[in-house]
Amino acid sequence: MAANFFRRLNPAIVMTEKLDAKLIAELREILGNDAVIADDAELLVYECDAMTTHKSRPLAVVFPRTTEHVSRTVKLLHKHGIPFGPRGAGTGLSSGAVALGCEKGERAVTIEMARMNRVLEVDYANRRAIVQPGLINVRLSQAVAARGYHYAPDPSSQTSCTIGGNVAENAGGPHCLKYGATTNHILGLEVVLPTGEVINLGGAGADGIGYDLLGAFVGSEGTMGITTKVTVRLTRTPQMVITLLADFLDLNDASRAVSAIIAAGLLPAALEMIDKVVIKAVEDSIYAAGYPRDAAACLIVELDGLRAGLETQAKQAAEICYQNGARSVRAASDETERKKLWAGRKGAFGALGRVSPDLFVQDAVVPRTKLPEVLAGIYAVGAKYNIRLSTVFHAGDGNLHPNLNFDGRDPDEVERVHKASKEIMKLCVDAGGSISGEHGVGLDKIDYMPMIFDQNSLETMLAVKDVFNPLGLCNPGKAVPAQKMCREHKKGFDFANA
Amino acid sequence: METPQATSPNPYTIPLDKILHRLREMFGEDRAQLLRGAEFRVAGETERVVAFPQQREELSEMLELAHRERWRVIPAGAGTWLEMGNKPTQMHLVISTARLNRVVEYEPADLTGTVEAGCSLTEFNQLTAKHRQFIPLDPFGDPRLTIGGTIATASSGPLRCAYGTPRDWLVGITVVHADGKISKAGGKVVKNVAGYDLCKLYTGSYGTLAMIAEMSFKLRALPASEKTMVFYADDQKNEIELLSTLAVALSDSDVQPAAMEFVSPGHNASLPLDPHRHALVLRFLNEPETINAQIDDATRIGGYCQRSVLSEADAARFWTAYHESETADDWAYSFRLSALPAELPGLVADLTQVLPDTHVRAHAGNGVVRVLAPLGWLDNFKTKERARKVAEVRRAAQARGGQLLILRATPELTAQLDVWGEVGPTANLMRALKDKYDPQSQLNPGRFVAGI
């Protein structure tokens, strides 16, 4: 159960295994010469995603342009028993796109979906769009904005992350407090199963019949197959948006204000908290948003919806902030200021790059009423291990992002980060929370899974995985800790008779 | 001790009193009953054994016993959905979670709650209403309907227009497997991506994978006020087209009703509507000033229709009667058609062309149409033609990207038609899934899609 990200921090990359030249030629034949990378130097950039602590250089990276490309590639790899995994923009924060093989040290082929990036159809009458998985999240909202719609899930990385990656991780974002996460906005998927078979999940009328395979697939982190087409729900763009910035001299007051806003029955579109370390980092950076530098914490409270009645809600939210000790609450005066407030929030992880070369971002969730005590606990852990710790997070749904700044070249600090993050995780789980709210388990948090799921529960998940991915070749080592090495799964794992 | 017969049972030769005796011996007199009549009736049988576990562990032990004895189990909550589905190929025992009905945890300030499967949705929402909160689901049917049953059948009602369906509110689940093992998925927090989202898989699985023991939900704040608005088409010849076009236009506007129901004449209840005309009924739940602004917007968009805002009393009467009448005993037939929302006018036109004189209701914002009809409805057609007509409507729905689900029909009709319809190429995955969960097909055998 020990978190062994430390062990993987600077793994000795096994270079012995290489793809057979004949196989590379076959891949080139399927995908074209410009769509296969197999040169080690070129592969370097694909050895990790945005969580740089885990690395494994792929055997090759392929760039399909069509569903058929994906299907034929997967069929070929499946035939040869070579592990593979999908990748979008590589912005993931759980090492879900790292090309792990089945055995320790083994590598895999990365199927990079970036070239399948078109909007295929926009259907306003049914308030949906059909897109390719490599489409950048924000591009979809831009494409439908003029007609008064947007795509609601908005991860902080939305200007670079892909819809396909969002589907794999069930990505969230600040606005999922009101609008729900990716899973609530996916109506159908075309998927290449790990055997190469192409299948459609959901997507027909409002209510599918039979098991909700679509629901199980979303958030399966690329372990059930590769998404090649996505039907998403389009959301009406609100008539009006009011964004408040409340600042507090005591962080506990800010978290109490969060609980009070939720308890009052207000449903802000977003409710975000930023602590003083992050405020300073942001204000020192190009994302400077005008957050008060002397505040212990700021809340961004965004209310949206129909014009009528919105100001009443905003007033109520502001009053609650004042009642809980806010020093000041101000509303963004125009769209420019509003965007600036958000640019600071969404750029926070980038800004923290100023603090140290490496950043370890956690993603635990706790019940909202537990925020004050859990936050106090987290800072105490940071102090105990002498770590530059900060938090910037989706306070409204209790989704914490403690950031542990460190220097990967300092083994002692790395060790302390490792211990602290484990302790923080335990703190959140003990408070009734979960190990991940939106980043996914991936490789990064896989050793934490037994903290929240017992053996039966993990085996049940593996049984479901077996249905989709019986050989375990598709994105091995992610999401749910395997009980066996892959390829052994051939017979399937019969938990009911185990 | 296992009896020789128990290890290789022929379902129709295990005497019910033997099952009853075994259950009572192990779990106590009050934990199992032999019931006759309509209560917990599954498929027209005259009597059945029903077990009532009171703890999760007891449910697990009962399923373990059934597993050992190879008894086929029909999972149930309050028993209000048992008539739905294909006729089970075998059944020995109904296990009802009706007494597994505690509220495990409710923290108003977190807007979350955890309940046991047999907890009644109505009662839970009465409890949370004290804190001005609710699970925003309003499935049709008996008020005894359990929350477990709502999830198992993915039941929704008119409020899905604004609030979505059960899959959108369930955040965690504990289930008991066919062999008695207990597992869970999700958690108690409102946002969670750890592990596969098996909550979705159990929602709408009709008890064919495992039995639900406990669930955690997100809640919503109760709206401050509500109003109901009714539209009638001026031109009575084109009522369906005018009203369904209006529904499509409203859906593509800033008007955001909590419910938008299309209702044809011929309803059985005393709905406070014009009994001879089609109507589009909008329910708004919000702050008063927000509702008024929306009514103004809706009035502008639907200017070509007659409209009125119901009095508070009429509105309350309408929604109560509308809910109760949907599953009333006088409907011998109840179908649910589903297609893309904008296909609504076509879907209703197809339907009324093939099967005239049908009472139709629709979640107009969601493309879900319900067909309700009394016994004798298909009497104008010859016996063989009846199933053909329904199949024709099903094909028409499929051509519009949807399907037709038979919730209730005469045995004559369900003998000729699969109540679910074709699943398509995903059937193999579904069967494989069932095989993993319940390799001996002990839970609801044959009742679900694709022979599951």
PDB file of C-alpha atoms in Angstrom, chain B residues 137-317:
ATOM      1  CA  LEU B 137     -35.836  12.905  -8.691  1.00  0.00           C
ATOM      2  CA  ASP B 138     -39.549  12.416  -9.112  1.00  0.00           C
ATOM      3  CA  PRO B 139     -40.057   8.930 -10.543  1.00  0.00           C
ATOM      4  CA  PHE B 140     -43.598   7.896 -11.315  1.00  0.00           C
ATOM      5  CA  GLY B 141     -45.272   5.268  -9.267  1.00  0.00           C
ATOM      6  CA  ASP B 142     -46.253   4.225  -5.816  1.00  0.00           C
ATOM      7  CA  PRO B 143     -45.033   6.620  -3.097  1.00  0.00           C
ATOM      8  CA  ARG B 144     -43.596   3.587  -1.294  1.00  0.00           C
ATOM      9  CA  LEU B 145     -41.077   3.352  -4.133  1.00  0.00           C
ATOM     10  CA  THR B 146     -37.658   2.792  -2.608  1.00  0.00           C
ATOM     11  CA  ILE B 147     -34.505   4.676  -3.449  1.00  0.00           C
ATOM     12  CA  GLY B 148     -32.836   1.363  -4.287  1.00  0.00           C
ATOM     13  CA  GLY B 149     -35.656   0.634  -6.727  1.00  0.00           C
ATOM     14  CA  THR B 150     -35.305   4.071  -8.265  1.00  0.00           C
ATOM     15  CA  ILE B 151     -31.621   3.427  -8.934  1.00  0.00           C
ATOM     16  CA  ALA B 152     -32.069  -0.186 -10.049  1.00  0.00           C
ATOM     17  CA  THR B 153     -34.675   0.876 -12.604  1.00  0.00           C
ATOM     18  CA  ALA B 154     -33.135   4.290 -13.404  1.00  0.00           C
ATOM     19  CA  SER B 155     -36.581   5.783 -12.886  1.00  0.00           C
ATOM     20  CA  SER B 156     -37.084   9.414 -13.575  1.00  0.00           C
ATOM     21  CA  GLY B 157     -39.984  11.796 -13.905  1.00  0.00           C
ATOM     22  CA  PRO B 158     -40.774  15.219 -15.323  1.00  0.00           C
ATOM     23  CA  LEU B 159     -38.070  16.942 -13.251  1.00  0.00           C
ATOM     24  CA  ARG B 160     -35.403  15.305 -15.398  1.00  0.00           C
ATOM     25  CA  CYS B 161     -35.849  18.233 -17.757  1.00  0.00           C
ATOM     26  CA  ALA B 162     -33.770  20.394 -15.414  1.00  0.00           C
ATOM     27  CA  TYR B 163     -32.241  17.962 -12.968  1.00  0.00           C
ATOM     28  CA  GLY B 164     -31.288  14.932 -15.017  1.00  0.00           C
ATOM     29  CA  THR B 165     -31.760  11.301 -14.103  1.00  0.00           C
ATOM     30  CA  PRO B 166     -30.680   9.066 -11.188  1.00  0.00           C
ATOM     31  CA  ARG B 167     -27.212   8.541 -12.692  1.00  0.00           C
ATOM     32  CA  ASP B 168     -26.535  12.245 -12.165  1.00  0.00           C
ATOM     33  CA  TRP B 169     -27.187  12.156  -8.400  1.00  0.00           C
ATOM     34  CA  LEU B 170     -25.785   8.859  -7.176  1.00  0.00           C
ATOM     35  CA  VAL B 171     -22.213   9.327  -5.910  1.00  0.00           C
ATOM     36  CA  GLY B 172     -21.568   6.068  -4.109  1.00  0.00           C
ATOM     37  CA  ILE B 173     -22.987   2.580  -3.800  1.00  0.00           C
ATOM     38  CA  THR B 174     -22.584  -0.622  -1.819  1.00  0.00           C
ATOM     39  CA  VAL B 175     -23.865  -3.787  -3.425  1.00  0.00           C
ATOM     40  CA  VAL B 176     -24.181  -7.421  -2.457  1.00  0.00           C
ATOM     41  CA  HIS B 177     -23.171  -9.837  -5.178  1.00  0.00           C
ATOM     42  CA  ALA B 178     -24.925 -13.037  -6.181  1.00  0.00           C
ATOM     43  CA  ASP B 179     -22.622 -15.041  -3.919  1.00  0.00           C
ATOM     44  CA  GLY B 180     -23.063 -12.751  -0.935  1.00  0.00           C
ATOM     45  CA  LYS B 181     -19.836 -10.770  -1.324  1.00  0.00           C
ATOM     46  CA  ILE B 182     -20.088  -7.061  -0.587  1.00  0.00           C
ATOM     47  CA  SER B 183     -18.382  -4.416  -2.674  1.00  0.00           C
ATOM     48  CA  LYS B 184     -18.603  -0.697  -3.144  1.00  0.00           C
ATOM     49  CA  ALA B 185     -17.921   1.959  -5.719  1.00  0.00           C
ATOM     50  CA  GLY B 186     -17.740   5.732  -5.538  1.00  0.00           C
ATOM     51  CA  GLY B 187     -17.870   7.350  -2.117  1.00  0.00           C
ATOM     52  CA  LYS B 188     -19.676   9.923  -0.037  1.00  0.00           C
ATOM     53  CA  VAL B 189     -18.195  13.066  -1.511  1.00  0.00           C
ATOM     54  CA  VAL B 190     -19.781  14.967  -4.375  1.00  0.00           C
ATOM     55  CA  LYS B 191     -16.843  14.707  -6.747  1.00  0.00           C
ATOM     56  CA  ASN B 192     -14.854  11.538  -7.108  1.00  0.00           C
ATOM     57  CA  VAL B 193     -12.970   9.811  -9.889  1.00  0.00           C
ATOM     58  CA  ALA B 194     -11.220   7.107  -7.859  1.00  0.00           C
ATOM     59  CA  GLY B 195     -11.939   3.704  -9.370  1.00  0.00           C
ATOM     60  CA  TYR B 196     -14.376   2.855 -12.095  1.00  0.00           C
ATOM     61  CA  ASP B 197     -17.737   4.575 -11.918  1.00  0.00           C
ATOM     62  CA  LEU B 198     -19.714   1.408 -11.255  1.00  0.00           C
ATOM     63  CA  CYS B 199     -22.532   3.546  -9.825  1.00  0.00           C
ATOM     64  CA  LYS B 200     -23.497   4.092 -13.446  1.00  0.00           C
ATOM     65  CA  LEU B 201     -23.390   0.407 -14.201  1.00  0.00           C
ATOM     66  CA  TYR B 202     -25.764  -0.525 -11.377  1.00  0.00           C
ATOM     67  CA  THR B 203     -28.148   2.306 -12.229  1.00  0.00           C
ATOM     68  CA  GLY B 204     -30.768   0.798 -14.511  1.00  0.00           C
ATOM     69  CA  SER B 205     -29.377  -2.749 -14.261  1.00  0.00           C
ATOM     70  CA  TYR B 206     -32.665  -4.071 -12.806  1.00  0.00           C
ATOM     71  CA  GLY B 207     -30.931  -6.135 -10.160  1.00  0.00           C
ATOM     72  CA  THR B 208     -29.234  -8.374 -12.702  1.00  0.00           C
ATOM     73  CA  LEU B 209     -25.656  -7.651 -11.572  1.00  0.00           C
ATOM     74  CA  ALA B 210     -25.935  -7.409  -7.807  1.00  0.00           C
ATOM     75  CA  MET B 211     -28.378  -6.219  -5.138  1.00  0.00           C
ATOM     76  CA  ILE B 212     -28.083  -2.659  -3.924  1.00  0.00           C
ATOM     77  CA  ALA B 213     -27.580  -2.336  -0.159  1.00  0.00           C
ATOM     78  CA  GLU B 214     -26.671   1.305   0.330  1.00  0.00           C
ATOM     79  CA  MET B 215     -26.320   4.485  -1.714  1.00  0.00           C
ATOM     80  CA  SER B 216     -24.914   7.974  -1.284  1.00  0.00           C
ATOM     81  CA  PHE B 217     -26.391  10.961  -3.052  1.00  0.00           C
ATOM     82  CA  LYS B 218     -25.752  14.566  -3.810  1.00  0.00           C
ATOM     83  CA  LEU B 219     -28.687  16.734  -2.836  1.00  0.00           C
ATOM     84  CA  ARG B 220     -29.976  20.052  -4.096  1.00  0.00           C
ATOM     85  CA  ALA B 221     -31.468  23.001  -2.305  1.00  0.00           C
ATOM     86  CA  LEU B 222     -35.250  23.119  -2.594  1.00  0.00           C
ATOM     87  CA  PRO B 223     -36.331  25.963  -4.843  1.00  0.00           C
ATOM     88  CA  ALA B 224     -37.959  28.930  -3.157  1.00  0.00           C
ATOM     89  CA  SER B 225     -41.133  28.926  -5.213  1.00  0.00           C
ATOM     90  CA  GLU B 226     -42.870  27.386  -8.198  1.00  0.00           C
ATOM     91  CA  LYS B 227     -45.345  28.109 -10.946  1.00  0.00           C
ATOM     92  CA  THR B 228     -46.965  26.027 -13.662  1.00  0.00           C
ATOM     93  CA  MET B 229     -47.878  27.317 -17.080  1.00  0.00           C
ATOM     94  CA  VAL B 230     -50.011  25.621 -19.727  1.00  0.00           C
ATOM     95  CA  PHE B 231     -49.970  26.146 -23.492  1.00  0.00           C
ATOM     96  CA  TYR B 232     -52.724  25.091 -25.895  1.00  0.00           C
ATOM     97  CA  ALA B 233     -52.485  25.340 -29.664  1.00  0.00           C
ATOM     98  CA  ASP B 234     -55.006  27.674 -31.324  1.00  0.00           C
ATOM     99  CA  ASP B 235     -55.241  25.565 -34.419  1.00  0.00           C
ATOM    100  CA  GLN B 236     -56.778  22.325 -33.214  1.00  0.00           C
ATOM    101  CA  LYS B 237     -55.897  20.490 -36.421  1.00  0.00           C
ATOM    102  CA  ASN B 238     -52.185  20.922 -35.942  1.00  0.00           C
ATOM    103  CA  GLU B 239     -52.013  20.775 -32.170  1.00  0.00           C
ATOM    104  CA  ILE B 240     -49.282  18.158 -31.962  1.00  0.00           C
ATOM    105  CA  GLU B 241     -47.042  19.871 -34.442  1.00  0.00           C
ATOM    106  CA  LEU B 242     -47.526  23.343 -32.990  1.00  0.00           C
ATOM    107  CA  LEU B 243     -46.917  22.294 -29.420  1.00  0.00           C
ATOM    108  CA  SER B 244     -43.966  20.054 -30.095  1.00  0.00           C
ATOM    109  CA  THR B 245     -42.394  22.766 -32.235  1.00  0.00           C
ATOM    110  CA  LEU B 246     -42.906  25.140 -29.327  1.00  0.00           C
ATOM    111  CA  ALA B 247     -41.198  22.635 -27.032  1.00  0.00           C
ATOM    112  CA  VAL B 248     -38.183  22.522 -29.346  1.00  0.00           C
ATOM    113  CA  ALA B 249     -38.075  26.342 -29.506  1.00  0.00           C
ATOM    114  CA  LEU B 250     -38.293  26.671 -25.721  1.00  0.00           C
ATOM    115  CA  SER B 251     -35.504  24.146 -25.275  1.00  0.00           C
ATOM    116  CA  ASP B 252     -33.305  26.290 -27.520  1.00  0.00           C
ATOM    117  CA  SER B 253     -33.951  29.423 -25.454  1.00  0.00           C
ATOM    118  CA  ASP B 254     -33.169  30.852 -22.045  1.00  0.00           C
ATOM    119  CA  VAL B 255     -36.415  29.491 -20.678  1.00  0.00           C
ATOM    120  CA  GLN B 256     -35.350  26.766 -18.284  1.00  0.00           C
ATOM    121  CA  PRO B 257     -38.358  24.928 -16.931  1.00  0.00           C
ATOM    122  CA  ALA B 258     -37.803  22.230 -14.325  1.00  0.00           C
ATOM    123  CA  ALA B 259     -40.340  20.130 -16.233  1.00  0.00           C
ATOM    124  CA  MET B 260     -41.891  20.423 -19.672  1.00  0.00           C
ATOM    125  CA  GLU B 261     -44.599  17.854 -20.333  1.00  0.00           C
ATOM    126  CA  PHE B 262     -46.553  17.285 -23.501  1.00  0.00           C
ATOM    127  CA  VAL B 263     -49.943  15.776 -22.660  1.00  0.00           C
ATOM    128  CA  SER B 264     -52.514  14.492 -25.113  1.00  0.00           C
ATOM    129  CA  PRO B 265     -56.244  14.269 -24.349  1.00  0.00           C
ATOM    130  CA  GLY B 266     -57.746  11.016 -23.165  1.00  0.00           C
ATOM    131  CA  HIS B 267     -56.090  10.939 -19.786  1.00  0.00           C
ATOM    132  CA  ASN B 268     -57.759   8.945 -17.067  1.00  0.00           C
ATOM    133  CA  ALA B 269     -57.290  11.407 -14.264  1.00  0.00           C
ATOM    134  CA  SER B 270     -59.004  14.597 -13.363  1.00  0.00           C
ATOM    135  CA  LEU B 271     -56.108  16.672 -14.563  1.00  0.00           C
ATOM    136  CA  PRO B 272     -57.007  20.354 -14.447  1.00  0.00           C
ATOM    137  CA  LEU B 273     -56.551  20.608 -18.209  1.00  0.00           C
ATOM    138  CA  ASP B 274     -58.954  20.978 -21.121  1.00  0.00           C
ATOM    139  CA  PRO B 275     -59.937  17.298 -21.600  1.00  0.00           C
ATOM    140  CA  HIS B 276     -60.288  17.678 -25.375  1.00  0.00           C
ATOM    141  CA  ARG B 277     -57.027  19.335 -26.245  1.00  0.00           C
ATOM    142  CA  HIS B 278     -53.326  18.667 -26.292  1.00  0.00           C
ATOM    143  CA  ALA B 279     -51.315  20.708 -23.827  1.00  0.00           C
ATOM    144  CA  LEU B 280     -47.715  21.656 -23.131  1.00  0.00           C
ATOM    145  CA  VAL B 281     -47.218  22.082 -19.396  1.00  0.00           C
ATOM    146  CA  LEU B 282     -44.199  23.933 -18.007  1.00  0.00           C
ATOM    147  CA  ARG B 283     -43.187  23.811 -14.380  1.00  0.00           C
ATOM    148  CA  PHE B 284     -40.829  26.453 -13.067  1.00  0.00           C
ATOM    149  CA  LEU B 285     -38.925  26.037  -9.794  1.00  0.00           C
ATOM    150  CA  ASN B 286     -36.894  29.037  -8.755  1.00  0.00           C
ATOM    151  CA  GLU B 287     -36.870  32.416  -7.067  1.00  0.00           C
ATOM    152  CA  PRO B 288     -40.132  34.297  -7.798  1.00  0.00           C
ATOM    153  CA  GLU B 289     -38.516  37.049  -9.850  1.00  0.00           C
ATOM    154  CA  THR B 290     -36.586  34.508 -11.934  1.00  0.00           C
ATOM    155  CA  ILE B 291     -39.776  32.556 -12.601  1.00  0.00           C
ATOM    156  CA  ASN B 292     -41.679  35.653 -13.645  1.00  0.00           C
ATOM    157  CA  ALA B 293     -38.956  36.601 -16.098  1.00  0.00           C
ATOM    158  CA  GLN B 294     -39.105  33.119 -17.597  1.00  0.00           C
ATOM    159  CA  ILE B 295     -42.857  33.180 -17.905  1.00  0.00           C
ATOM    160  CA  ASP B 296     -42.488  36.440 -19.830  1.00  0.00           C
ATOM    161  CA  ASP B 297     -39.901  34.826 -22.103  1.00  0.00           C
ATOM    162  CA  ALA B 298     -42.027  31.726 -22.641  1.00  0.00           C
ATOM    163  CA  THR B 299     -45.036  33.911 -23.395  1.00  0.00           C
ATOM    164  CA  ARG B 300     -43.067  35.767 -26.042  1.00  0.00           C
ATOM    165  CA  ILE B 301     -41.765  32.578 -27.680  1.00  0.00           C
ATOM    166  CA  GLY B 302     -45.134  30.816 -27.543  1.00  0.00           C
ATOM    167  CA  GLY B 303     -47.129  33.902 -28.522  1.00  0.00           C
ATOM    168  CA  TYR B 304     -49.001  31.941 -31.161  1.00  0.00           C
ATOM    169  CA  CYS B 305     -50.502  29.637 -28.544  1.00  0.00           C
ATOM    170  CA  GLN B 306     -53.105  30.124 -25.841  1.00  0.00           C
ATOM    171  CA  ARG B 307     -51.534  30.115 -22.451  1.00  0.00           C
ATOM    172  CA  SER B 308     -52.367  30.400 -18.808  1.00  0.00           C
ATOM    173  CA  VAL B 309     -50.600  30.217 -15.491  1.00  0.00           C
ATOM    174  CA  LEU B 310     -52.284  27.748 -13.149  1.00  0.00           C
ATOM    175  CA  SER B 311     -53.297  28.816  -9.666  1.00  0.00           C
ATOM    176  CA  GLU B 312     -51.189  27.400  -6.889  1.00  0.00           C
ATOM    177  CA  ALA B 313     -53.928  24.936  -5.967  1.00  0.00           C
ATOM    178  CA  ASP B 314     -54.474  23.804  -9.550  1.00  0.00           C
ATOM    179  CA  ALA B 315     -50.757  23.398 -10.092  1.00  0.00           C
ATOM    180  CA  ALA B 316     -50.390  21.229  -7.011  1.00  0.00           C
ATOM    181  CA  ARG B 317     -53.446  19.209  -8.035  1.00  0.00           C
TER     182      ARG B 317
END
